[in-house]
Structures are given as structure tokens and as C-alpha cells.
């Protein structure tokens, strides 16, 4: 029983930072050297109480990566997989909460293109392309936004 109380306390502190996936909670509780059956019981309790839900976690993550720290679908998908979220939850969250790469990437590309105004085409294309690629956007999105940015800011 003291293991359960300790595990519950650790997990609740962990939840305070941000929503967590089931895998993240399990890993955190394993670090506390809790027995597997205690971890299973706590995870079941948290799930029943609505504190632990990978579908909700995936939607919150997609929202964060859309609005606060914009990322492309590729990178969002990779981050969620690393957190143990299954592909069905990822696909559903992206379909429901991700407006589309062009919409998410365009403000980033515009701001960076403004900063790159005056660069020659090759340097403009390389710098803006790498910037967007690091954020996980698809090549066709990058190419389109580089072309748009060059039309507006090229040769200034």
C-alpha cells in the first residue's frame, strides 16, 4: 500500500507538468522501482479517473505543435510514437486537430523569408528550406513556401 501511495504521488506530480502518455507514466513509475502489478493498478486507476488517455494526449500534443511550437506532420507523428502513442490515436488526432501543413508552416516561412530578404536565390532557398525541414514539414510544402517567399521577398 505504501508503494501505491508513493507511485500515485510521483505520477500526480508528473501530470502537473503537462499531460502524459501511458508509456511516459509507466516509465516514470518503473524508475521508482515499483512492482509491475502496482504500476498496472495505478495506470488503470488513472485511466478510469480520466487522468490518462492516449487519445486525449495525442490531441493535446497536436494542438501544442500546431499553435505553440509549430511542427510538420512527420515530426509530430515521430514525437508521439516516441511517447508510446499508437498510430490510430495519432491519425485521429491529426485528422481532427491539425489544420494542414501549409496553414501551420506559412507563418513560420513568412517570418523567416522576411529575415532572409536580400539573399540570393540559392542561399534563400537553402536557408528557408532547412529551417522548415528541421520542423518536420514535407518537401512539397517546403518547395511551395520557398517559392512563395521568394516571390514576395526575393531580391529586396
Tab-separated table of C-alpha atoms in Angstrom:
chain	number	residue	atom	x	y	z
A	1	UNK	CA	0.000	0.000	0.000
A	2	UNK	CA	2.847	2.428	0.682
A	3	UNK	CA	4.204	1.636	-2.811
A	4	UNK	CA	0.825	2.565	-4.276
A	5	UNK	CA	0.712	5.841	-2.344
A	6	UNK	CA	4.275	6.656	-3.362
A	7	UNK	CA	3.596	5.783	-7.016
A	8	UNK	CA	0.401	7.823	-7.028
A	9	UNK	CA	2.208	10.820	-5.567
A	10	UNK	CA	5.035	10.570	-8.110
A	11	UNK	CA	2.614	10.222	-11.020
A	12	UNK	CA	0.415	13.119	-9.924
A	13	UNK	CA	3.458	15.398	-9.708
A	14	UNK	CA	4.469	14.187	-13.164
A	15	UNK	CA	0.989	15.012	-14.521
A	16	UNK	CA	1.249	18.593	-13.197
A	17	UNK	CA	3.961	19.490	-15.714
A	18	UNK	CA	1.869	18.554	-18.767
A	19	UNK	CA	-0.428	15.763	-19.968
A	20	UNK	CA	1.338	12.403	-20.233
A	21	UNK	CA	1.008	9.283	-22.321
A	22	UNK	CA	0.560	5.894	-20.710
A	23	UNK	CA	4.088	4.905	-21.707
A	24	UNK	CA	5.550	8.014	-20.071
A	25	UNK	CA	3.752	7.240	-16.796
A	26	UNK	CA	4.802	3.600	-16.878
A	27	UNK	CA	8.449	4.535	-17.484
A	28	UNK	CA	8.389	7.116	-14.703
A	29	UNK	CA	6.898	4.636	-12.237
A	30	UNK	CA	9.430	1.954	-13.232
A	31	UNK	CA	12.209	4.382	-12.310
A	32	UNK	CA	10.728	4.360	-8.818
A	33	UNK	CA	11.292	0.571	-8.731
A	34	UNK	CA	7.594	-0.154	-8.270
A	35	UNK	CA	6.317	-3.668	-8.887
A	36	UNK	CA	4.701	-4.226	-12.319
A	37	UNK	CA	1.340	-5.091	-10.746
A	38	UNK	CA	1.393	-1.832	-8.758
A	39	UNK	CA	2.135	0.109	-11.938
A	40	UNK	CA	-0.668	-1.693	-13.794
A	41	UNK	CA	-3.090	-0.918	-10.986
A	42	UNK	CA	-2.123	2.766	-10.881
A	43	UNK	CA	-2.389	3.084	-14.674
A	44	UNK	CA	-5.856	1.506	-14.531
A	45	UNK	CA	-6.873	3.947	-11.787
A	46	UNK	CA	-5.572	6.962	-13.711
A	47	UNK	CA	-7.344	5.783	-16.853
A	48	UNK	CA	-10.633	5.312	-15.004
A	49	UNK	CA	-10.284	8.762	-13.420
A	50	UNK	CA	-9.693	10.343	-16.827
A	51	UNK	CA	-6.149	11.445	-15.997
A	52	UNK	CA	-4.593	9.093	-18.521
A	53	UNK	CA	-5.919	8.820	-22.058
A	54	UNK	CA	-3.589	8.470	-25.032
A	55	UNK	CA	-6.219	9.756	-27.472
A	56	UNK	CA	-6.637	12.976	-25.453
A	57	UNK	CA	-2.878	13.203	-25.017
A	58	UNK	CA	-2.355	12.949	-28.792
A	59	UNK	CA	-4.931	15.683	-29.451
A	60	UNK	CA	-3.293	17.973	-26.889
A	61	UNK	CA	0.136	17.285	-28.400
A	62	UNK	CA	-1.089	18.067	-31.910
A	63	UNK	CA	-2.674	21.278	-30.633
A	64	UNK	CA	0.578	22.289	-28.992
A	65	UNK	CA	2.556	21.523	-32.143
A	66	UNK	CA	0.090	23.487	-34.223
A	67	UNK	CA	-0.233	26.620	-32.127
A	68	UNK	CA	2.643	26.949	-29.666
A	69	UNK	CA	5.592	25.212	-31.311
A	70	UNK	CA	4.554	24.636	-34.945
A	71	UNK	CA	5.751	21.370	-36.454
A	72	UNK	CA	5.007	19.312	-39.532
A	73	UNK	CA	3.091	16.049	-39.591
A	74	UNK	CA	6.266	13.965	-39.920
A	75	UNK	CA	7.794	15.342	-36.731
A	76	UNK	CA	4.539	15.283	-34.748
A	77	UNK	CA	3.997	11.658	-35.725
A	78	UNK	CA	7.562	10.759	-34.679
A	79	UNK	CA	7.268	12.569	-31.329
A	80	UNK	CA	4.003	10.830	-30.485
A	81	UNK	CA	5.357	7.414	-31.436
A	82	UNK	CA	8.356	8.037	-29.181
A	83	UNK	CA	5.890	8.709	-26.375
A	84	UNK	CA	4.206	5.364	-26.994
A	85	UNK	CA	1.013	6.597	-28.635
A	86	UNK	CA	-0.383	4.135	-31.155
A	87	UNK	CA	-0.902	5.051	-34.798
A	88	UNK	CA	-4.713	5.009	-34.564
A	89	UNK	CA	-4.685	7.725	-31.894
A	90	UNK	CA	-2.080	9.704	-33.842
A	91	UNK	CA	-4.054	9.508	-37.087
A	92	UNK	CA	-7.276	10.533	-35.342
A	93	UNK	CA	-5.627	13.489	-33.588
A	94	UNK	CA	-4.013	14.723	-36.798
A	95	UNK	CA	-7.260	14.357	-38.742
A	96	UNK	CA	-9.246	16.202	-36.067
A	97	UNK	CA	-6.847	18.887	-34.854
A	98	UNK	CA	-4.178	19.545	-37.484
A	99	UNK	CA	-5.291	22.209	-39.968
A	100	UNK	CA	-2.747	21.284	-42.633
A	101	UNK	CA	0.936	21.807	-43.205
A	102	UNK	CA	0.606	24.885	-45.383
A	103	UNK	CA	-1.510	26.654	-42.796
A	104	UNK	CA	0.850	25.733	-39.958
A	105	UNK	CA	4.088	26.392	-41.863
A	106	UNK	CA	3.132	29.577	-43.720
A	107	UNK	CA	3.570	31.999	-40.757
A	108	UNK	CA	6.955	30.434	-39.959
A	109	UNK	CA	8.049	30.644	-43.580
A	110	UNK	CA	6.870	34.240	-43.893
A	111	UNK	CA	8.792	35.363	-40.829
A	112	UNK	CA	11.960	33.585	-41.925
A	113	UNK	CA	11.610	34.783	-45.543
A	114	UNK	CA	11.370	38.362	-44.286
A	115	UNK	CA	14.607	37.854	-42.353
A	116	UNK	CA	16.254	36.378	-45.468
A	117	UNK	CA	15.208	39.205	-47.795
A	118	UNK	CA	18.169	40.364	-49.831
A	119	UNK	CA	19.815	36.925	-50.018
A	120	UNK	CA	20.458	35.415	-53.446
A	121	UNK	CA	18.099	32.655	-54.636
A	122	UNK	CA	20.358	29.729	-53.729
A	123	UNK	CA	21.047	30.954	-50.199
A	124	UNK	CA	17.400	31.983	-49.645
A	125	UNK	CA	16.180	28.574	-50.817
A	126	UNK	CA	18.718	26.639	-48.745
A	127	UNK	CA	18.203	28.560	-45.504
A	128	UNK	CA	14.413	28.655	-45.643
A	129	UNK	CA	14.224	25.034	-46.777
A	130	UNK	CA	16.462	23.767	-43.975
A	131	UNK	CA	14.551	25.853	-41.437
A	132	UNK	CA	11.234	24.263	-42.450
A	133	UNK	CA	12.709	20.763	-42.819
A	134	UNK	CA	14.014	20.845	-39.218
A	135	UNK	CA	10.442	21.460	-38.122
A	136	UNK	CA	9.226	18.326	-39.888
A	137	UNK	CA	7.392	19.784	-42.871
A	138	UNK	CA	7.020	17.797	-46.087
A	139	UNK	CA	9.146	18.566	-49.141
A	140	UNK	CA	6.188	19.707	-51.262
A	141	UNK	CA	5.145	22.143	-48.518
A	142	UNK	CA	8.696	23.441	-48.257
A	143	UNK	CA	9.061	23.900	-52.009
A	144	UNK	CA	5.783	25.781	-52.266
A	145	UNK	CA	6.603	28.094	-49.348
A	146	UNK	CA	10.129	28.760	-50.586
A	147	UNK	CA	8.687	29.778	-53.966
A	148	UNK	CA	6.035	31.961	-52.307
A	149	UNK	CA	8.616	33.573	-50.070
A	150	UNK	CA	10.929	34.283	-52.982
A	151	UNK	CA	8.077	35.891	-54.954
A	152	UNK	CA	7.405	38.256	-52.085
A	153	UNK	CA	10.874	38.845	-50.620
A	154	UNK	CA	13.350	37.808	-53.309
A	155	UNK	CA	15.823	40.404	-54.425
A	156	UNK	CA	14.799	43.032	-51.877
